[in-house]
Structure formats: C-alpha cells, structure tokens
PDB file of C-alpha atoms in Angstrom:
ATOM      1  CA  MET E   1     103.247  63.506  39.931  1.00  0.00           C
ATOM      2  CA  ALA E   2      99.569  62.578  39.790  1.00  0.00           C
ATOM      3  CA  THR E   3      97.306  62.941  42.900  1.00  0.00           C
ATOM      4  CA  LEU E   4      94.371  61.158  43.676  1.00  0.00           C
ATOM      5  CA  SER E   5      91.293  62.437  45.551  1.00  0.00           C
ATOM      6  CA  ALA E   6      87.514  61.065  46.218  1.00  0.00           C
ATOM      7  CA  ARG E   7      84.448  63.014  47.389  1.00  0.00           C
ATOM      8  CA  ALA E   8      80.869  62.199  47.949  1.00  0.00           C
ATOM      9  CA  GLU E   9      78.265  64.018  46.185  1.00  0.00           C
ATOM     10  CA  ARG E  10      74.413  63.724  46.768  1.00  0.00           C
ATOM     11  CA  TRP E  11      71.766  64.762  43.617  1.00  0.00           C
ATOM     12  CA  PRO E  12      68.154  64.936  44.306  1.00  0.00           C
ATOM     13  CA  LEU E  13      65.979  63.200  41.993  1.00  0.00           C
ATOM     14  CA  ALA E  14      63.101  64.704  40.038  1.00  0.00           C
ATOM     15  CA  GLN E  15      60.701  62.263  41.947  1.00  0.00           C
ATOM     16  CA  ALA E  16      61.263  58.947  43.967  1.00  0.00           C
ATOM     17  CA  PHE E  17      62.930  55.925  42.114  1.00  0.00           C
ATOM     18  CA  VAL E  18      61.169  52.630  43.214  1.00  0.00           C
ATOM     19  CA  ILE E  19      62.140  49.407  42.395  1.00  0.00           C
ATOM     20  CA  SER E  20      61.497  45.852  44.226  1.00  0.00           C
ATOM     21  CA  ARG E  21      64.186  46.480  46.766  1.00  0.00           C
ATOM     22  CA  GLY E  22      62.995  49.736  47.832  1.00  0.00           C
ATOM     23  CA  ALA E  23      62.839  53.721  46.953  1.00  0.00           C
ATOM     24  CA  LYS E  24      65.369  56.397  46.686  1.00  0.00           C
ATOM     25  CA  THR E  25      64.996  60.373  46.419  1.00  0.00           C
ATOM     26  CA  GLU E  26      68.546  61.017  45.665  1.00  0.00           C
ATOM     27  CA  ALA E  27      71.543  59.633  43.818  1.00  0.00           C
ATOM     28  CA  GLU E  28      74.632  59.147  46.106  1.00  0.00           C
ATOM     29  CA  VAL E  29      77.600  59.182  44.009  1.00  0.00           C
ATOM     30  CA  VAL E  30      81.432  58.987  44.581  1.00  0.00           C
ATOM     31  CA  VAL E  31      83.834  61.182  42.326  1.00  0.00           C
ATOM     32  CA  ALA E  32      87.539  60.011  41.825  1.00  0.00           C
ATOM     33  CA  GLU E  33      89.623  62.679  40.505  1.00  0.00           C
ATOM     34  CA  ILE E  34      93.244  62.483  39.306  1.00  0.00           C
ATOM     35  CA  VAL E  35      95.007  65.642  38.709  1.00  0.00           C
ATOM     36  CA  ASP E  36      98.580  65.481  37.053  1.00  0.00           C
ATOM     37  CA  GLY E  37      99.925  68.763  36.309  1.00  0.00           C
ATOM     38  CA  ALA E  38      97.437  70.906  33.918  1.00  0.00           C
ATOM     39  CA  HIS E  39      95.543  67.616  33.332  1.00  0.00           C
ATOM     40  CA  ARG E  40      92.476  66.159  35.274  1.00  0.00           C
ATOM     41  CA  GLY E  41      90.705  62.865  34.811  1.00  0.00           C
ATOM     42  CA  ARG E  42      87.417  62.060  36.552  1.00  0.00           C
ATOM     43  CA  GLY E  43      85.110  59.079  37.094  1.00  0.00           C
ATOM     44  CA  GLU E  44      81.860  58.724  38.968  1.00  0.00           C
ATOM     45  CA  CYS E  45      80.541  55.791  40.577  1.00  0.00           C
ATOM     46  CA  VAL E  46      77.439  54.422  42.649  1.00  0.00           C
ATOM     47  CA  PRO E  47      78.182  52.410  45.784  1.00  0.00           C
ATOM     48  CA  TYR E  48      75.188  49.916  45.736  1.00  0.00           C
ATOM     49  CA  ALA E  49      73.903  48.216  49.065  1.00  0.00           C
ATOM     50  CA  ARG E  50      72.802  45.296  47.056  1.00  0.00           C
ATOM     51  CA  TYR E  51      76.524  44.281  46.362  1.00  0.00           C
ATOM     52  CA  GLY E  52      77.594  45.340  50.015  1.00  0.00           C
ATOM     53  CA  GLU E  53      78.946  48.728  48.860  1.00  0.00           C
ATOM     54  CA  THR E  54      78.841  51.896  50.993  1.00  0.00           C
ATOM     55  CA  VAL E  55      79.999  55.451  50.168  1.00  0.00           C
ATOM     56  CA  GLU E  56      82.421  55.499  52.951  1.00  0.00           C
ATOM     57  CA  GLY E  57      83.722  52.036  51.880  1.00  0.00           C
ATOM     58  CA  VAL E  58      84.101  53.014  48.396  1.00  0.00           C
ATOM     59  CA  ILE E  59      85.928  56.247  49.249  1.00  0.00           C
ATOM     60  CA  GLY E  60      88.398  54.199  51.366  1.00  0.00           C
ATOM     61  CA  GLN E  61      89.163  51.835  48.486  1.00  0.00           C
ATOM     62  CA  VAL E  62      89.769  54.619  46.279  1.00  0.00           C
ATOM     63  CA  GLU E  63      91.841  56.687  48.592  1.00  0.00           C
ATOM     64  CA  GLY E  64      93.888  53.378  49.407  1.00  0.00           C
ATOM     65  CA  LEU E  65      95.173  53.508  45.982  1.00  0.00           C
ATOM     66  CA  ARG E  66      97.097  56.821  46.484  1.00  0.00           C
ATOM     67  CA  PRO E  67     100.330  55.440  46.890  1.00  0.00           C
ATOM     68  CA  ARG E  68     100.082  53.160  43.912  1.00  0.00           C
ATOM     69  CA  LEU E  69      98.728  56.060  41.659  1.00  0.00           C
ATOM     70  CA  GLU E  70     101.521  58.642  42.795  1.00  0.00           C
ATOM     71  CA  ALA E  71     103.734  55.700  41.646  1.00  0.00           C
ATOM     72  CA  GLY E  72     102.404  55.605  38.254  1.00  0.00           C
ATOM     73  CA  LEU E  73      99.371  53.119  38.449  1.00  0.00           C
ATOM     74  CA  GLY E  74      97.869  52.202  35.316  1.00  0.00           C
ATOM     75  CA  ARG E  75      94.639  50.674  34.005  1.00  0.00           C
ATOM     76  CA  GLY E  76      96.010  47.178  33.825  1.00  0.00           C
ATOM     77  CA  GLU E  77      97.439  47.058  37.278  1.00  0.00           C
ATOM     78  CA  LEU E  78      94.268  48.486  38.659  1.00  0.00           C
ATOM     79  CA  GLN E  79      92.233  45.309  37.346  1.00  0.00           C
ATOM     80  CA  ASP E  80      94.274  43.414  39.962  1.00  0.00           C
ATOM     81  CA  LEU E  81      94.319  45.727  42.998  1.00  0.00           C
ATOM     82  CA  LEU E  82      90.563  46.194  43.217  1.00  0.00           C
ATOM     83  CA  PRO E  83      87.615  43.842  42.845  1.00  0.00           C
ATOM     84  CA  ALA E  84      84.988  44.669  40.270  1.00  0.00           C
ATOM     85  CA  GLY E  85      82.682  47.414  41.669  1.00  0.00           C
ATOM     86  CA  ALA E  86      82.061  50.854  42.174  1.00  0.00           C
ATOM     87  CA  ALA E  87      85.267  51.839  43.690  1.00  0.00           C
ATOM     88  CA  ARG E  88      87.343  50.305  40.714  1.00  0.00           C
ATOM     89  CA  ASN E  89      84.746  51.980  38.140  1.00  0.00           C
ATOM     90  CA  ALA E  90      85.406  55.378  39.574  1.00  0.00           C
ATOM     91  CA  VAL E  91      89.148  55.085  39.193  1.00  0.00           C
ATOM     92  CA  ASP E  92      89.304  53.165  35.928  1.00  0.00           C
ATOM     93  CA  CYS E  93      87.179  55.922  34.300  1.00  0.00           C
ATOM     94  CA  ALA E  94      89.444  58.678  35.750  1.00  0.00           C
ATOM     95  CA  LEU E  95      92.322  56.860  34.248  1.00  0.00           C
ATOM     96  CA  TRP E  96      90.812  56.999  30.794  1.00  0.00           C
ATOM     97  CA  ASP E  97      89.850  60.446  31.154  1.00  0.00           C
ATOM     98  CA  LEU E  98      93.374  61.552  32.456  1.00  0.00           C
ATOM     99  CA  ALA E  99      94.907  59.485  29.484  1.00  0.00           C
ATOM    100  CA  ALA E 100      92.628  61.179  26.829  1.00  0.00           C
ATOM    101  CA  LYS E 101      93.676  64.608  28.172  1.00  0.00           C
ATOM    102  CA  ARG E 102      97.266  63.883  28.234  1.00  0.00           C
ATOM    103  CA  ALA E 103      96.934  62.631  24.554  1.00  0.00           C
ATOM    104  CA  GLY E 104      94.996  65.398  23.436  1.00  0.00           C
ATOM    105  CA  VAL E 105      92.375  62.861  21.757  1.00  0.00           C
ATOM    106  CA  ARG E 106      88.991  61.748  22.838  1.00  0.00           C
ATOM    107  CA  ALA E 107      88.640  58.440  24.985  1.00  0.00           C
ATOM    108  CA  TRP E 108      86.842  56.580  22.334  1.00  0.00           C
ATOM    109  CA  THR E 109      89.750  56.870  20.030  1.00  0.00           C
ATOM    110  CA  LEU E 110      92.098  55.330  22.723  1.00  0.00           C
ATOM    111  CA  ALA E 111      89.354  52.723  22.963  1.00  0.00           C
ATOM    112  CA  GLY E 112      90.061  51.829  18.937  1.00  0.00           C
ATOM    113  CA  ARG E 113      86.716  53.851  17.700  1.00  0.00           C
ATOM    114  CA  THR E 114      87.120  56.451  14.978  1.00  0.00           C
ATOM    115  CA  ARG E 115      83.787  58.169  16.268  1.00  0.00           C
ATOM    116  CA  LEU E 116      80.989  58.001  18.815  1.00  0.00           C
ATOM    117  CA  ASP E 117      77.456  58.218  17.482  1.00  0.00           C
ATOM    118  CA  PRO E 118      74.593  59.363  19.406  1.00  0.00           C
ATOM    119  CA  VAL E 119      72.504  56.680  21.026  1.00  0.00           C
ATOM    120  CA  LYS E 120      68.793  56.466  22.012  1.00  0.00           C
ATOM    121  CA  THR E 121      68.188  55.608  25.867  1.00  0.00           C
ATOM    122  CA  CYS E 122      65.210  54.057  27.416  1.00  0.00           C
ATOM    123  CA  PHE E 123      63.389  55.882  29.953  1.00  0.00           C
ATOM    124  CA  THR E 124      62.486  54.082  33.466  1.00  0.00           C
ATOM    125  CA  ILE E 125      59.038  54.094  34.861  1.00  0.00           C
ATOM    126  CA  SER E 126      59.179  53.385  38.508  1.00  0.00           C
ATOM    127  CA  LEU E 127      57.433  50.679  40.478  1.00  0.00           C
ATOM    128  CA  GLY E 128      54.006  51.976  41.836  1.00  0.00           C
ATOM    129  CA  PRO E 129      50.199  51.630  41.630  1.00  0.00           C
ATOM    130  CA  PRO E 130      49.295  51.053  37.897  1.00  0.00           C
ATOM    131  CA  GLU E 131      47.544  54.333  37.823  1.00  0.00           C
ATOM    132  CA  ALA E 132      50.832  56.165  38.680  1.00  0.00           C
ATOM    133  CA  MET E 133      52.942  53.974  36.293  1.00  0.00           C
ATOM    134  CA  ALA E 134      50.166  54.655  33.384  1.00  0.00           C
ATOM    135  CA  GLU E 135      50.199  58.564  34.114  1.00  0.00           C
ATOM    136  CA  ALA E 136      54.365  58.349  34.122  1.00  0.00           C
ATOM    137  CA  ALA E 137      54.033  56.326  30.776  1.00  0.00           C
ATOM    138  CA  ARG E 138      51.615  58.845  29.304  1.00  0.00           C
ATOM    139  CA  GLU E 139      53.910  61.657  29.979  1.00  0.00           C
ATOM    140  CA  ASN E 140      56.686  59.753  28.127  1.00  0.00           C
ATOM    141  CA  ALA E 141      54.879  58.156  25.460  1.00  0.00           C
ATOM    142  CA  ARG E 142      56.420  59.550  22.689  1.00  0.00           C
ATOM    143  CA  ARG E 143      59.783  58.212  23.797  1.00  0.00           C
ATOM    144  CA  PRO E 144      60.870  55.150  21.571  1.00  0.00           C
ATOM    145  CA  MET E 145      61.490  52.823  24.685  1.00  0.00           C
ATOM    146  CA  LEU E 146      60.544  52.557  28.262  1.00  0.00           C
ATOM    147  CA  LYS E 147      61.664  50.381  31.147  1.00  0.00           C
ATOM    148  CA  LEU E 148      59.199  49.689  33.792  1.00  0.00           C
ATOM    149  CA  LYS E 149      60.116  48.296  37.181  1.00  0.00           C
ATOM    150  CA  ILE E 150      57.849  45.316  38.968  1.00  0.00           C
ATOM    151  CA  GLY E 151      58.204  44.351  42.297  1.00  0.00           C
ATOM    152  CA  GLY E 152      56.611  40.822  42.288  1.00  0.00           C
ATOM    153  CA  PRO E 153      54.041  38.320  40.506  1.00  0.00           C
ATOM    154  CA  ASP E 154      51.144  40.613  41.173  1.00  0.00           C
ATOM    155  CA  ASP E 155      52.300  43.431  38.953  1.00  0.00           C
ATOM    156  CA  LEU E 156      50.900  42.590  35.803  1.00  0.00           C
ATOM    157  CA  ASP E 157      48.211  45.154  35.919  1.00  0.00           C
ATOM    158  CA  GLY E 158      51.002  47.715  35.994  1.00  0.00           C
ATOM    159  CA  VAL E 159      52.437  46.443  32.776  1.00  0.00           C
ATOM    160  CA  ALA E 160      49.095  46.410  31.095  1.00  0.00           C
ATOM    161  CA  ALA E 161      48.661  50.118  32.335  1.00  0.00           C
ATOM    162  CA  VAL E 162      51.934  50.980  30.979  1.00  0.00           C
ATOM    163  CA  ARG E 163      51.160  49.419  27.395  1.00  0.00           C
ATOM    164  CA  ALA E 164      47.724  51.015  27.363  1.00  0.00           C
ATOM    165  CA  ALA E 165      49.162  54.415  28.036  1.00  0.00           C
ATOM    166  CA  ALA E 166      52.191  54.205  25.699  1.00  0.00           C
ATOM    167  CA  PRO E 167      50.917  51.904  22.797  1.00  0.00           C
ATOM    168  CA  ARG E 168      53.805  52.913  20.477  1.00  0.00           C
ATOM    169  CA  SER E 169      56.814  52.501  22.838  1.00  0.00           C
ATOM    170  CA  ARG E 170      58.880  49.291  23.085  1.00  0.00           C
ATOM    171  CA  LEU E 171      58.651  47.910  26.490  1.00  0.00           C
ATOM    172  CA  ILE E 172      61.300  46.322  28.689  1.00  0.00           C
ATOM    173  CA  VAL E 173      60.125  44.787  32.154  1.00  0.00           C
ATOM    174  CA  ASP E 174      62.644  44.863  34.931  1.00  0.00           C
ATOM    175  CA  ALA E 175      61.979  42.482  37.839  1.00  0.00           C
ATOM    176  CA  ASN E 176      65.068  42.992  39.860  1.00  0.00           C
ATOM    177  CA  GLU E 177      65.278  39.314  40.951  1.00  0.00           C
ATOM    178  CA  ALA E 178      61.542  39.616  42.274  1.00  0.00           C
ATOM    179  CA  LEU E 179      59.950  36.392  40.720  1.00  0.00           C
ATOM    180  CA  ASP E 180      60.481  32.699  41.068  1.00  0.00           C
ATOM    181  CA  PHE E 181      60.563  30.216  38.215  1.00  0.00           C
ATOM    182  CA  ASP E 182      56.582  29.220  38.489  1.00  0.00           C
ATOM    183  CA  ASP E 183      55.851  33.146  38.283  1.00  0.00           C
ATOM    184  CA  LEU E 184      58.078  33.528  35.375  1.00  0.00           C
ATOM    185  CA  ARG E 185      56.283  30.557  33.399  1.00  0.00           C
ATOM    186  CA  ARG E 186      53.021  31.913  34.291  1.00  0.00           C
ATOM    187  CA  LEU E 187      53.681  35.720  33.510  1.00  0.00           C
ATOM    188  CA  ALA E 188      56.114  35.447  30.612  1.00  0.00           C
ATOM    189  CA  PRO E 189      53.217  34.397  27.967  1.00  0.00           C
ATOM    190  CA  GLU E 190      51.120  37.343  29.382  1.00  0.00           C
ATOM    191  CA  PHE E 191      54.384  39.673  28.737  1.00  0.00           C
ATOM    192  CA  ALA E 192      54.553  38.457  25.304  1.00  0.00           C
ATOM    193  CA  ARG E 193      50.928  39.311  24.954  1.00  0.00           C
ATOM    194  CA  LEU E 194      51.612  42.878  26.095  1.00  0.00           C
ATOM    195  CA  GLU E 195      54.254  42.924  23.346  1.00  0.00           C
ATOM    196  CA  VAL E 196      57.051  43.221  26.042  1.00  0.00           C
ATOM    197  CA  LYS E 197      60.435  43.108  24.143  1.00  0.00           C
ATOM    198  CA  LEU E 198      62.843  42.225  27.142  1.00  0.00           C
ATOM    199  CA  LEU E 199      62.785  40.874  30.631  1.00  0.00           C
ATOM    200  CA  GLU E 200      65.459  41.798  32.898  1.00  0.00           C
ATOM    201  CA  GLN E 201      66.422  39.458  35.636  1.00  0.00           C
ATOM    202  CA  PRO E 202      63.410  37.837  36.558  1.00  0.00           C
ATOM    203  CA  LEU E 203      65.045  35.223  39.250  1.00  0.00           C
ATOM    204  CA  PRO E 204      67.223  35.849  42.246  1.00  0.00           C
ATOM    205  CA  VAL E 205      71.136  35.425  41.614  1.00  0.00           C
ATOM    206  CA  GLY E 206      71.694  31.809  42.599  1.00  0.00           C
ATOM    207  CA  GLN E 207      68.156  30.536  41.402  1.00  0.00           C
ATOM    208  CA  ASP E 208      68.565  31.286  37.564  1.00  0.00           C
ATOM    209  CA  GLY E 209      70.033  27.876  36.794  1.00  0.00           C
ATOM    210  CA  GLU E 210      66.424  26.907  36.561  1.00  0.00           C
ATOM    211  CA  LEU E 211      66.626  29.085  33.172  1.00  0.00           C
ATOM    212  CA  GLU E 212      68.762  26.654  31.306  1.00  0.00           C
ATOM    213  CA  GLY E 213      66.474  24.970  28.775  1.00  0.00           C
ATOM    214  CA  TYR E 214      63.658  27.146  29.390  1.00  0.00           C
ATOM    215  CA  GLN E 215      62.454  28.663  26.006  1.00  0.00           C
ATOM    216  CA  SER E 216      60.815  32.019  27.240  1.00  0.00           C
ATOM    217  CA  PRO E 217      58.435  33.635  24.878  1.00  0.00           C
ATOM    218  CA  VAL E 218      60.152  37.089  25.939  1.00  0.00           C
ATOM    219  CA  PRO E 219      63.901  37.260  25.708  1.00  0.00           C
ATOM    220  CA  LEU E 220      65.735  37.274  28.868  1.00  0.00           C
ATOM    221  CA  CYS E 221      68.459  39.609  30.103  1.00  0.00           C
ATOM    222  CA  ALA E 222      70.970  38.986  32.817  1.00  0.00           C
ATOM    223  CA  ASP E 223      71.706  41.995  35.009  1.00  0.00           C
ATOM    224  CA  GLU E 224      72.487  41.119  38.922  1.00  0.00           C
ATOM    225  CA  SER E 225      73.932  37.769  37.666  1.00  0.00           C
ATOM    226  CA  LEU E 226      76.427  39.262  35.471  1.00  0.00           C
ATOM    227  CA  HIS E 227      79.114  41.523  36.595  1.00  0.00           C
ATOM    228  CA  THR E 228      82.321  40.678  34.778  1.00  0.00           C
ATOM    229  CA  ARG E 229      83.600  38.035  32.022  1.00  0.00           C
ATOM    230  CA  ALA E 230      83.871  35.556  35.235  1.00  0.00           C
ATOM    231  CA  GLU E 231      79.918  35.042  34.624  1.00  0.00           C
ATOM    232  CA  LEU E 232      79.518  35.340  31.193  1.00  0.00           C
ATOM    233  CA  ALA E 233      79.809  31.560  30.302  1.00  0.00           C
ATOM    234  CA  ALA E 234      76.809  30.599  32.816  1.00  0.00           C
ATOM    235  CA  CYS E 235      74.823  33.591  31.793  1.00  0.00           C
ATOM    236  CA  ALA E 236      75.172  32.557  28.049  1.00  0.00           C
ATOM    237  CA  ARG E 237      73.367  29.350  28.770  1.00  0.00           C
ATOM    238  CA  ARG E 238      70.482  31.091  30.521  1.00  0.00           C
ATOM    239  CA  TYR E 239      69.707  34.513  28.826  1.00  0.00           C
ATOM    240  CA  ARG E 240      69.669  36.012  25.567  1.00  0.00           C
ATOM    241  CA  LEU E 241      71.061  39.552  26.490  1.00  0.00           C
ATOM    242  CA  MET E 242      73.672  40.696  29.196  1.00  0.00           C
ATOM    243  CA  ASN E 243      72.968  44.128  30.714  1.00  0.00           C
ATOM    244  CA  ILE E 244      76.574  45.577  31.214  1.00  0.00           C
ATOM    245  CA  LYS E 245      77.159  48.253  33.735  1.00  0.00           C
ATOM    246  CA  LEU E 246      80.319  49.900  34.613  1.00  0.00           C
ATOM    247  CA  ASP E 247      79.602  50.137  38.237  1.00  0.00           C
ATOM    248  CA  LYS E 248      79.311  46.153  38.027  1.00  0.00           C
ATOM    249  CA  ALA E 249      82.162  45.465  35.771  1.00  0.00           C
ATOM    250  CA  GLY E 250      84.420  47.637  37.836  1.00  0.00           C
ATOM    251  CA  GLY E 251      85.145  50.342  34.920  1.00  0.00           C
ATOM    252  CA  LEU E 252      85.161  50.845  31.234  1.00  0.00           C
ATOM    253  CA  THR E 253      88.336  48.656  30.781  1.00  0.00           C
ATOM    254  CA  GLU E 254      86.305  45.511  31.805  1.00  0.00           C
ATOM    255  CA  ALA E 255      82.901  46.552  30.221  1.00  0.00           C
ATOM    256  CA  LEU E 256      84.683  46.783  26.665  1.00  0.00           C
ATOM    257  CA  ALA E 257      86.213  43.402  27.055  1.00  0.00           C
ATOM    258  CA  LEU E 258      82.623  42.044  28.442  1.00  0.00           C
ATOM    259  CA  ALA E 259      80.794  43.563  25.414  1.00  0.00           C
ATOM    260  CA  ALA E 260      83.341  41.949  22.960  1.00  0.00           C
ATOM    261  CA  ASP E 261      83.343  38.447  24.475  1.00  0.00           C
ATOM    262  CA  ALA E 262      79.463  38.617  24.645  1.00  0.00           C
ATOM    263  CA  ARG E 263      79.198  39.584  21.032  1.00  0.00           C
ATOM    264  CA  ALA E 264      81.530  36.767  20.054  1.00  0.00           C
ATOM    265  CA  LEU E 265      79.322  34.293  21.855  1.00  0.00           C
ATOM    266  CA  GLY E 266      76.420  35.805  19.904  1.00  0.00           C
ATOM    267  CA  ILE E 267      74.823  37.102  23.045  1.00  0.00           C
ATOM    268  CA  GLY E 268      73.011  40.541  22.738  1.00  0.00           C
ATOM    269  CA  VAL E 269      74.445  43.710  24.845  1.00  0.00           C
ATOM    270  CA  MET E 270      72.099  45.899  26.783  1.00  0.00           C
ATOM    271  CA  VAL E 271      74.419  48.824  28.540  1.00  0.00           C
ATOM    272  CA  GLY E 272      72.760  50.037  31.736  1.00  0.00           C
ATOM    273  CA  CYS E 273      73.322  52.374  34.573  1.00  0.00           C
ATOM    274  CA  MET E 274      72.772  53.138  37.990  1.00  0.00           C
ATOM    275  CA  VAL E 275      70.934  56.303  38.917  1.00  0.00           C
ATOM    276  CA  ALA E 276      73.748  59.153  38.570  1.00  0.00           C
ATOM    277  CA  THR E 277      74.938  62.114  36.658  1.00  0.00           C
ATOM    278  CA  SER E 278      76.333  62.476  33.128  1.00  0.00           C
ATOM    279  CA  LEU E 279      79.699  61.717  34.367  1.00  0.00           C
ATOM    280  CA  SER E 280      78.806  58.413  35.118  1.00  0.00           C
ATOM    281  CA  MET E 281      76.930  57.995  31.671  1.00  0.00           C
ATOM    282  CA  ALA E 282      79.635  59.573  29.552  1.00  0.00           C
ATOM    283  CA  PRO E 283      82.232  56.591  29.626  1.00  0.00           C
ATOM    284  CA  ALA E 284      79.298  53.901  29.171  1.00  0.00           C
ATOM    285  CA  LEU E 285      78.558  55.448  25.811  1.00  0.00           C
ATOM    286  CA  ILE E 286      81.554  53.822  24.339  1.00  0.00           C
ATOM    287  CA  PRO E 287      80.436  50.211  25.063  1.00  0.00           C
ATOM    288  CA  ALA E 288      76.820  51.255  24.085  1.00  0.00           C
ATOM    289  CA  GLN E 289      77.926  51.501  20.400  1.00  0.00           C
ATOM    290  CA  GLY E 290      75.903  48.966  18.480  1.00  0.00           C
ATOM    291  CA  ALA E 291      74.341  47.837  21.743  1.00  0.00           C
ATOM    292  CA  GLU E 292      70.989  46.266  21.328  1.00  0.00           C
ATOM    293  CA  VAL E 293      69.717  48.287  24.097  1.00  0.00           C
ATOM    294  CA  VAL E 294      70.907  51.403  25.860  1.00  0.00           C
ATOM    295  CA  ASP E 295      69.683  52.317  29.320  1.00  0.00           C
ATOM    296  CA  LEU E 296      71.721  55.300  30.267  1.00  0.00           C
ATOM    297  CA  ASP E 297      68.877  57.497  31.264  1.00  0.00           C
ATOM    298  CA  GLY E 298      70.211  58.504  34.792  1.00  0.00           C
ATOM    299  CA  PRO E 299      70.637  62.195  34.109  1.00  0.00           C
ATOM    300  CA  LEU E 300      66.929  62.450  33.034  1.00  0.00           C
ATOM    301  CA  LEU E 301      65.748  61.384  36.593  1.00  0.00           C
ATOM    302  CA  LEU E 302      67.763  64.051  38.331  1.00  0.00           C
ATOM    303  CA  ALA E 303      66.255  67.162  39.499  1.00  0.00           C
ATOM    304  CA  LYS E 304      69.417  68.861  38.236  1.00  0.00           C
ATOM    305  CA  ASP E 305      72.447  67.529  36.426  1.00  0.00           C
ATOM    306  CA  ARG E 306      76.151  68.505  36.621  1.00  0.00           C
ATOM    307  CA  GLU E 307      77.460  71.329  34.335  1.00  0.00           C
ATOM    308  CA  PRO E 308      78.537  70.608  31.758  1.00  0.00           C
ATOM    309  CA  GLY E 309      76.497  67.487  31.317  1.00  0.00           C
ATOM    310  CA  LEU E 310      75.374  65.323  28.418  1.00  0.00           C
ATOM    311  CA  SER E 311      73.066  66.906  25.688  1.00  0.00           C
ATOM    312  CA  ILE E 312      70.060  64.591  25.786  1.00  0.00           C
ATOM    313  CA  VAL E 313      67.151  65.686  23.305  1.00  0.00           C
ATOM    314  CA  GLY E 314      64.237  63.660  24.020  1.00  0.00           C
ATOM    315  CA  SER E 315      65.770  60.254  24.371  1.00  0.00           C
ATOM    316  CA  LEU E 316      68.895  60.947  21.978  1.00  0.00           C
ATOM    317  CA  ILE E 317      72.175  61.076  24.005  1.00  0.00           C
ATOM    318  CA  GLU E 318      74.814  63.042  22.071  1.00  0.00           C
ATOM    319  CA  PRO E 319      78.718  62.254  22.865  1.00  0.00           C
ATOM    320  CA  PRO E 320      80.076  63.926  25.841  1.00  0.00           C
ATOM    321  CA  PRO E 321      82.015  67.345  25.791  1.00  0.00           C
ATOM    322  CA  PRO E 322      85.552  66.753  26.616  1.00  0.00           C
ATOM    323  CA  GLU E 323      84.922  69.189  29.658  1.00  0.00           C
ATOM    324  CA  LEU E 324      82.641  66.327  31.003  1.00  0.00           C
ATOM    325  CA  TRP E 325      84.604  63.299  30.289  1.00  0.00           C
ATOM    326  CA  GLY E 326      86.921  61.782  27.766  1.00  0.00           C
TER     327      GLY E 326
END
C-alpha cells in the first residue's frame, strides 16, 4: 500500500529576489512524497500568496488526499479532487515520478517522448535601481537570454541599463501586472527600440481584455492570466505566447495538455517556474521541449540546490537524473 506525506522546506537564495509585488530571500517549498514498497515518487511545489496559497494550507490539501492515495488514487482522478495550484502540482508530479520508477522507464517515455533534450533557460534579473540591474546583467551578459523584472511605468531606465550592459543577450521584460493600458501603449515602442523580444503580463488580471485588438510592437505573453486550459481561449485573443507553470496548472498532467492545446491554436509556449529547487524544474523540462521560451532558472537563484540536482552548465539544463525525478 502506498503512503503519502508532505513537508515544508526552506532554501536560501543567493541574493534577494525582487519583483513588483515584493522581495524574498528564500524559497519556501512543499515536497509531496509517495512511497510504495521499494519505490518512491516526489513532487515539489511553491505555495504562492498571489493565488491565496500558504505553506500550511498546501500541506493540508496534500495530506487530505492520504485516504484516496492509499486506495489507489491516479493522476486522472486527482484532477477532479484538487483545484489547479501548488498542492495538486506536488502530488501530480509525485505520481508521475512513482509511475516511472514502477515501470522502470523515464517519465518522458510515459508522456510519449522518446528522449528529452537539453534546453537553454532564461536568467532573471531582479527589480532594483538601474545601476544594480546593469551590474547583474553585466555579470550574466554571456547568457543567451535575460529576463528582467519591472515594477511600474517608471522603470524604463532599468531596461535601458540592462540592454547596455548585455548587448548580445535576448531580453524579456516581466511586468507582473504592474502597468495599465496607457502605460503599455507608451512603453511598448520604447521596449521595441531596446530590442525587447517579449513582454510578460503587462496588465493586471481582469484588465487585460483591453488588449483585444491591440497590435503591440513587442509580443505579449500571458502569465498570471493563464493557469489552465479554462483560460486559454480568452488569452489567445490577447496574447501571442502563454507562460505555462506547473504550479499554476496544477501539475505536469494539465501542463502537457495546455501546451498541446496552445500549439494547436498557433499560440507560442513559454515554460516558466517559481523560485524553487531542481525538483520543481525537472518535470517542467518535459513540456519545455520545443517551447519558444524556457524560464527554469530557479536553481540558479539559490545559494545551494538539493543533491542530486539538475546539471546546468551556463544556461543549458540537462535532463534530470532518475535519482532526482522521473
């Protein structure tokens, strides 16, 4: 009989991670673990206050599944038992990991892939004074893609500073809902002039209906507005790319379905993450195959990752070892 447990972990960051909603100095994660005889499956999630989640609440949701898990809970049934979010993500990924261990194959084989290729990830530059953002960009100027955070309409100088410090890197700007539509129309041509390749979630959720019919000079990507396939049709009218995160989607199962449906609609796929360890990133490498943008730099932001972790050389992430996940 399988047993289910959940625990909270704290992982210090190499330096403060700052976005428009605030700063953090550690990653708070919840790890779900399912043990079935000699086999163990794990999944990691990040409870996110923006979505009303807490560490204690997520642990409670996971542990509430224990009777169902002991009775043979599967991934399909899980989708109906918990809403999309961190708790479902941790359990879903643990079930994928356990299934791979039981079958003696890699998780991507169960997902219908013959192999998993390495991917290149963005590296995130936190919000700060322009000179601090420029220094961080200069230290990472050899990376192929940098993603920088802005906190409002007055942060154009920070974008310009990063562009000057890393002239060869592709740039993504992530507003985390910090602009209004007038800000966007004013700033988008300036972002285009600075060769920004993508702008994530410029407007708050609930206000991005204003984007319908707007021809942005910089491609727009949905993040907070997109969690599951339920929001896909609306987002497809407003954005050219979708940022799929397993914590938002509620696990690998929904993330794979969401990526497939987005591609069927001709929408570009970005696969992103919360700040977390390699255990969170490993399952996301499966939907990241063929994605236009990969942003799985969580382990690069930590003071120390778990062992074993992902092998990341520069910005290139190798497939996970089975001891880590899948």
